[in-house]
């Protein structure tokens, strides 16, 4: 197999081009409105896997105090740079910290704990999910909610997938170049609910010459989150909220004593 980098690693093109790729993903449209609607006005938010700050900064703009926790330095640096460039009132409401969502104790509680955009699917659906749900429950204020956005299992297990020789994304890059993305390999292992993909990022200059290319490994683990939530003392708050035809936001609250 060709040499690959983990997604969001230092010097990865998945981290460098995160905002371009995410902005092009119509399947996320509306997620910020949903999260905003789950928190009380000016209610506090903890975001696990805050990435480049897309959601945390938008929620801070809407008046929520937000703590965003992120494990990958290449993503955290982008979030922190955006915070530094934000309006002072917005910057004052948001804080980004390096941390691992599977083992976190901030000694603080929040009105809404988020694990957005398939972040939980980045870690194996066993002890890591159990620990992450325990982290969510530990940081939940009385009456607060947990929201976890996961990919649909039936889509992950579908055979086939995009043709490896055709780009799944083609976007302009400054100055005058293009960014192309290909899904070069895709394998779903039913027994462990694990989807392994190799995504190739290709940067072209204005004349179509290759500037950089990088093969990056994107793995998703999928399972029903309900038993993990229940194990952490959480229960479903409502039916999962469908998003973009590819995923669902599962909403939980603390189970009644
Ligand atoms: C798909 S991105 C989502 C970023 C952001 N929430 C958004 O919606 O734009 C997933 C993020 O989760 C981070 N992540 C993965 N495992 C993590 C862990 N154990 N603890 C904290 N962050 C993690 C990744 O580094 C990545 O930045």
Coordinates of C-alpha atoms and ligand atoms in Angstrom, one line a residue:
X1 CA 0.0 0.0 0.0
X2 CA 1.2 3.5 -0.8
X3 CA 2.5 5.6 2.2
X4 CA -0.3 7.5 3.8
X5 CA -0.6 10.2 6.5
X6 CA -3.3 10.2 9.2
X7 CA -6.1 12.7 8.6
X8 CA -5.4 16.1 10.3
X9 CA -1.8 15.2 11.0
X10 CA 0.9 17.9 10.9
X11 CA 1.7 18.9 7.3
X12 CA -1.3 17.0 6.1
X13 CA -3.3 18.5 3.3
X14 CA -6.6 17.5 5.0
X15 CA -5.7 20.0 7.8
X16 CA -4.3 22.6 5.4
X17 CA -7.5 22.6 3.2
X18 CA -10.0 21.7 5.9
X19 CA -12.0 25.0 5.5
X20 CA -12.2 24.7 1.7
X21 CA -13.3 21.1 1.8
X22 CA -15.8 21.6 4.6
X23 CA -17.3 24.8 3.0
X24 CA -17.9 22.7 -0.2
X25 CA -19.8 20.0 1.8
X26 CA -23.5 20.9 1.4
X27 CA -24.3 17.9 3.6
X28 CA -23.4 20.0 6.7
X29 CA -25.7 22.8 5.8
X30 CA -27.7 23.8 8.9
X31 CA -25.7 22.0 11.5
X32 CA -24.8 25.2 13.3
X33 CA -28.5 26.3 13.5
X34 CA -29.4 22.9 15.0
X35 CA -26.7 23.2 17.7
X36 CA -27.6 26.8 18.4
X37 CA -31.3 25.7 18.8
X38 CA -30.3 23.0 21.3
X39 CA -28.6 25.5 23.7
X40 CA -30.5 28.0 25.7
X41 CA -29.9 31.7 24.8
X42 CA -26.3 32.5 25.7
X43 CA -26.0 28.9 27.1
X44 CA -22.5 27.5 27.4
X45 CA -21.2 25.0 24.9
X46 CA -18.4 22.4 25.0
X47 CA -17.3 21.2 21.6
X48 CA -15.3 18.0 21.4
X49 CA -13.2 17.8 18.3
X50 CA -13.4 21.6 17.5
X51 CA -11.2 21.3 14.4
X52 CA -10.4 24.6 12.8
X53 CA -13.1 26.4 14.9
X54 CA -15.9 26.4 12.3
X55 CA -18.7 25.7 14.8
X56 CA -17.2 27.2 18.0
X57 CA -16.6 30.6 16.5
X58 CA -20.1 30.7 14.9
X59 CA -21.8 29.8 18.2
X60 CA -19.6 32.5 20.0
X61 CA -20.9 35.0 17.4
X62 CA -24.4 34.0 18.4
X63 CA -23.7 34.8 22.0
X64 CA -22.7 31.4 23.4
X65 CA -19.6 31.0 25.6
X66 CA -17.7 28.1 24.0
X67 CA -14.8 25.9 24.9
X68 CA -13.5 23.9 22.0
X69 CA -11.2 20.9 22.6
X70 CA -9.1 19.5 19.8
X71 CA -6.4 16.9 19.7
X72 CA -4.6 17.7 16.4
X73 CA -2.1 20.7 16.7
X74 CA -2.5 21.4 12.9
X75 CA -6.3 22.0 13.5
X76 CA -6.0 23.7 16.8
X77 CA -3.5 26.3 15.3
X78 CA -6.1 27.3 12.7
X79 CA -8.8 27.7 15.3
X80 CA -6.6 29.8 17.5
X81 CA -5.6 32.0 14.6
X82 CA -9.2 32.6 13.7
X83 CA -10.0 33.5 17.4
X84 CA -7.1 35.9 17.3
X85 CA -8.6 37.6 14.2
X86 CA -12.2 37.7 15.6
X87 CA -14.0 40.7 17.0
X88 CA -13.0 41.1 20.7
X89 CA -16.5 40.3 22.0
X90 CA -16.5 37.0 20.0
X91 CA -12.9 36.1 20.9
X92 CA -13.7 36.8 24.5
X93 CA -16.5 34.2 24.4
X94 CA -14.5 31.3 22.9
X95 CA -11.5 29.4 24.1
X96 CA -9.6 26.6 22.3
X97 CA -7.7 23.9 24.2
X98 CA -5.6 21.0 23.2
X99 CA -7.1 17.8 24.6
X100 CA -8.4 14.3 24.0
X101 CA -12.1 13.9 24.2
X102 CA -11.8 10.3 25.4
X103 CA -10.0 11.4 28.6
X104 CA -11.0 15.0 29.5
X105 CA -11.9 16.6 32.8
X106 CA -12.1 20.4 32.6
X107 CA -13.8 20.6 36.0
X108 CA -16.6 22.7 34.4
X109 CA -20.1 21.9 33.2
X110 CA -21.9 23.2 30.1
X111 CA -25.5 23.6 28.9
X112 CA -24.7 21.8 25.6
X113 CA -21.9 19.3 24.9
X114 CA -21.3 18.8 21.2
X115 CA -19.4 16.1 19.3
X116 CA -20.1 17.3 15.7
X117 CA -19.3 16.2 12.2
X118 CA -18.5 12.6 12.7
X119 CA -15.8 13.3 15.3
X120 CA -16.9 10.4 17.5
X121 CA -16.5 8.1 14.4
X122 CA -12.8 8.9 14.4
X123 CA -12.2 6.7 17.5
X124 CA -13.1 3.0 17.9
X125 CA -16.6 2.2 18.9
X126 CA -15.6 0.4 22.1
X127 CA -13.7 1.7 25.1
X128 CA -13.0 5.0 23.3
X129 CA -16.8 5.6 22.8
X130 CA -17.6 4.6 26.4
X131 CA -14.9 7.0 27.7
X132 CA -16.1 9.8 25.4
X133 CA -19.7 9.4 26.6
X134 CA -18.5 9.5 30.2
X135 CA -16.6 12.7 29.4
X136 CA -19.8 14.2 27.9
X137 CA -21.9 13.2 30.9
X138 CA -19.2 14.6 33.3
X139 CA -19.3 18.0 31.6
X140 CA -23.1 18.3 31.4
X141 CA -25.0 20.9 33.5
X142 CA -28.3 19.9 35.1
X143 CA -30.9 20.0 32.3
X144 CA -28.2 20.2 29.6
X145 CA -28.0 18.2 26.3
X146 CA -25.4 16.2 24.5
X147 CA -25.5 16.2 20.6
X148 CA -23.5 13.7 18.6
X149 CA -23.4 13.8 14.8
X150 CA -22.6 10.4 13.3
X151 CA -22.6 9.0 9.7
X152 CA -25.4 6.6 8.6
X153 CA -24.2 3.0 9.0
X154 CA -26.2 2.0 5.9
X155 CA -24.3 4.4 3.7
X156 CA -20.9 3.3 5.1
X157 CA -21.7 -0.4 4.4
X158 CA -22.9 0.3 0.8
X159 CA -20.5 -1.4 -1.6
X160 CA -18.7 0.6 -4.3
X161 CA -18.3 4.3 -3.6
X162 CA -16.8 7.0 -5.9
X163 CA -14.7 6.0 -8.8
X164 CA -11.0 6.2 -7.7
X165 CA -10.0 8.0 -10.9
X166 CA -12.6 10.8 -10.8
X167 CA -12.3 13.7 -8.3
X168 CA -15.0 13.9 -5.7
X169 CA -14.1 17.6 -5.2
X170 CA -12.6 20.2 -7.5
X171 CA -12.2 23.7 -6.0
X172 CA -10.2 26.8 -6.9
X173 CA -7.1 27.5 -4.9
X174 CA -5.3 30.9 -4.6
X175 CA -3.5 32.1 -6.8
X176 CA -5.2 30.5 -9.8
X177 CA -4.7 26.8 -8.9
X178 CA -7.1 24.0 -8.0
X179 CA -7.5 21.5 -5.3
X180 CA -8.7 18.0 -6.3
X181 CA -9.8 15.2 -4.0
X182 CA -10.0 11.5 -4.9
X183 CA -11.2 8.5 -2.9
X184 CA -8.5 6.1 -4.0
X185 CA -9.4 3.2 -1.7
X186 CA -12.6 2.4 0.3
X187 CA -13.2 -0.7 2.5
X188 CA -15.9 -1.3 5.0
X189 CA -15.4 -4.1 7.5
X190 CA -18.8 -5.2 8.7
X191 CA -17.6 -7.2 11.7
X192 CA -16.0 -4.2 13.3
X193 CA -18.2 -1.4 11.8
X194 CA -15.1 0.2 10.4
X195 CA -14.7 2.2 7.1
X196 CA -11.2 2.7 5.9
X197 CA -10.6 5.2 3.1
X198 CA -7.5 6.6 1.4
X199 CA -8.2 10.1 0.1
X200 CA -5.7 11.7 -2.2
X201 CA -5.4 15.5 -2.0
X202 CA -3.8 17.1 -5.2
X203 CA -2.9 20.7 -5.4
X204 CA -2.5 22.0 -9.0
X205 CA -0.9 25.3 -10.1
X206 CA -2.6 27.7 -12.6
X207 CA -1.0 25.7 -15.5
X208 CA -2.3 22.3 -14.2
X209 CA 1.1 21.2 -12.8
X210 CA 1.1 19.3 -9.5
X211 CA 2.4 21.4 -6.6
X212 CA 1.8 18.9 -3.8
X213 CA -0.1 15.6 -3.4
X214 CA -0.8 13.6 -0.3
X215 CA -2.5 10.3 0.4
X216 CA -4.4 10.5 3.7
X217 CA -6.1 7.8 5.7
X218 CA -9.6 8.5 6.9
X219 CA -11.1 5.9 9.2
X220 CA -14.7 6.0 10.5
X221 CA -16.0 3.6 13.2
X222 CA -19.7 3.3 13.4
X223 CA -22.2 1.8 15.9
X224 CA -25.5 2.7 17.6
X225 CA -24.5 5.3 20.1
X226 CA -27.6 4.7 22.4
X227 CA -26.0 1.8 24.5
X228 CA -22.9 3.9 25.1
X229 CA -25.0 6.9 26.1
X230 CA -27.1 4.8 28.4
X231 CA -23.9 3.4 30.0
X232 CA -22.9 7.0 30.9
X233 CA -26.4 7.7 32.4
X234 CA -27.8 9.5 29.4
X235 CA -31.0 8.8 27.6
X236 CA -32.4 9.9 24.1
X237 CA -34.0 13.3 24.3
X238 CA -35.7 13.1 20.9
X239 CA -35.6 11.2 17.6
X240 CA -32.2 11.6 15.8
X241 CA -32.1 14.8 13.6
X242 CA -31.3 13.9 10.0
X243 CA -28.6 16.1 8.4
X244 CA -27.6 16.2 4.7
X245 CA -28.8 12.7 3.9
X246 CA -25.5 11.1 5.2
X247 CA -25.7 11.5 8.9
X248 CA -27.8 12.1 12.0
X249 CA -27.5 14.2 15.1
X250 CA -28.3 12.1 18.2
X251 CA -29.5 14.1 21.2
X252 CA -29.2 12.8 24.8
X253 CA -30.0 14.2 28.2
X254 CA -29.2 12.9 31.7
X255 CA -31.5 10.1 32.6
X256 CA -34.0 10.8 35.4
X257 CA -32.8 9.6 38.8
Ligands
LIG1 C1 -14.4 16.3 11.0 S1 -13.4 17.3 12.1 C2 -14.7 18.3 12.8 C3 -14.2 19.6 13.2 C4 -15.3 20.6 13.7 N1 -16.1 20.1 14.8 C5 -16.3 20.9 12.5 O1 -17.4 20.4 12.6 O2 -15.8 21.6 11.6 C6 -13.1 16.2 13.4 C7 -12.0 16.7 14.4 O3 -12.0 15.9 15.6 C8 -10.7 15.8 16.0 N2 -10.5 14.7 16.9 C9 -10.4 13.4 16.5 N3 -10.2 12.6 17.6 C10 -10.2 13.4 18.7 C11 -10.0 13.2 20.1 N4 -9.8 12.0 20.6 N5 -10.1 14.3 20.9 C12 -10.2 15.6 20.4 N6 -10.4 15.8 19.1 C13 -10.4 14.8 18.2 C14 -9.9 15.8 14.7 O4 -8.5 16.1 14.9 C15 -10.6 16.8 13.9 O5 -10.1 18.1 14.0

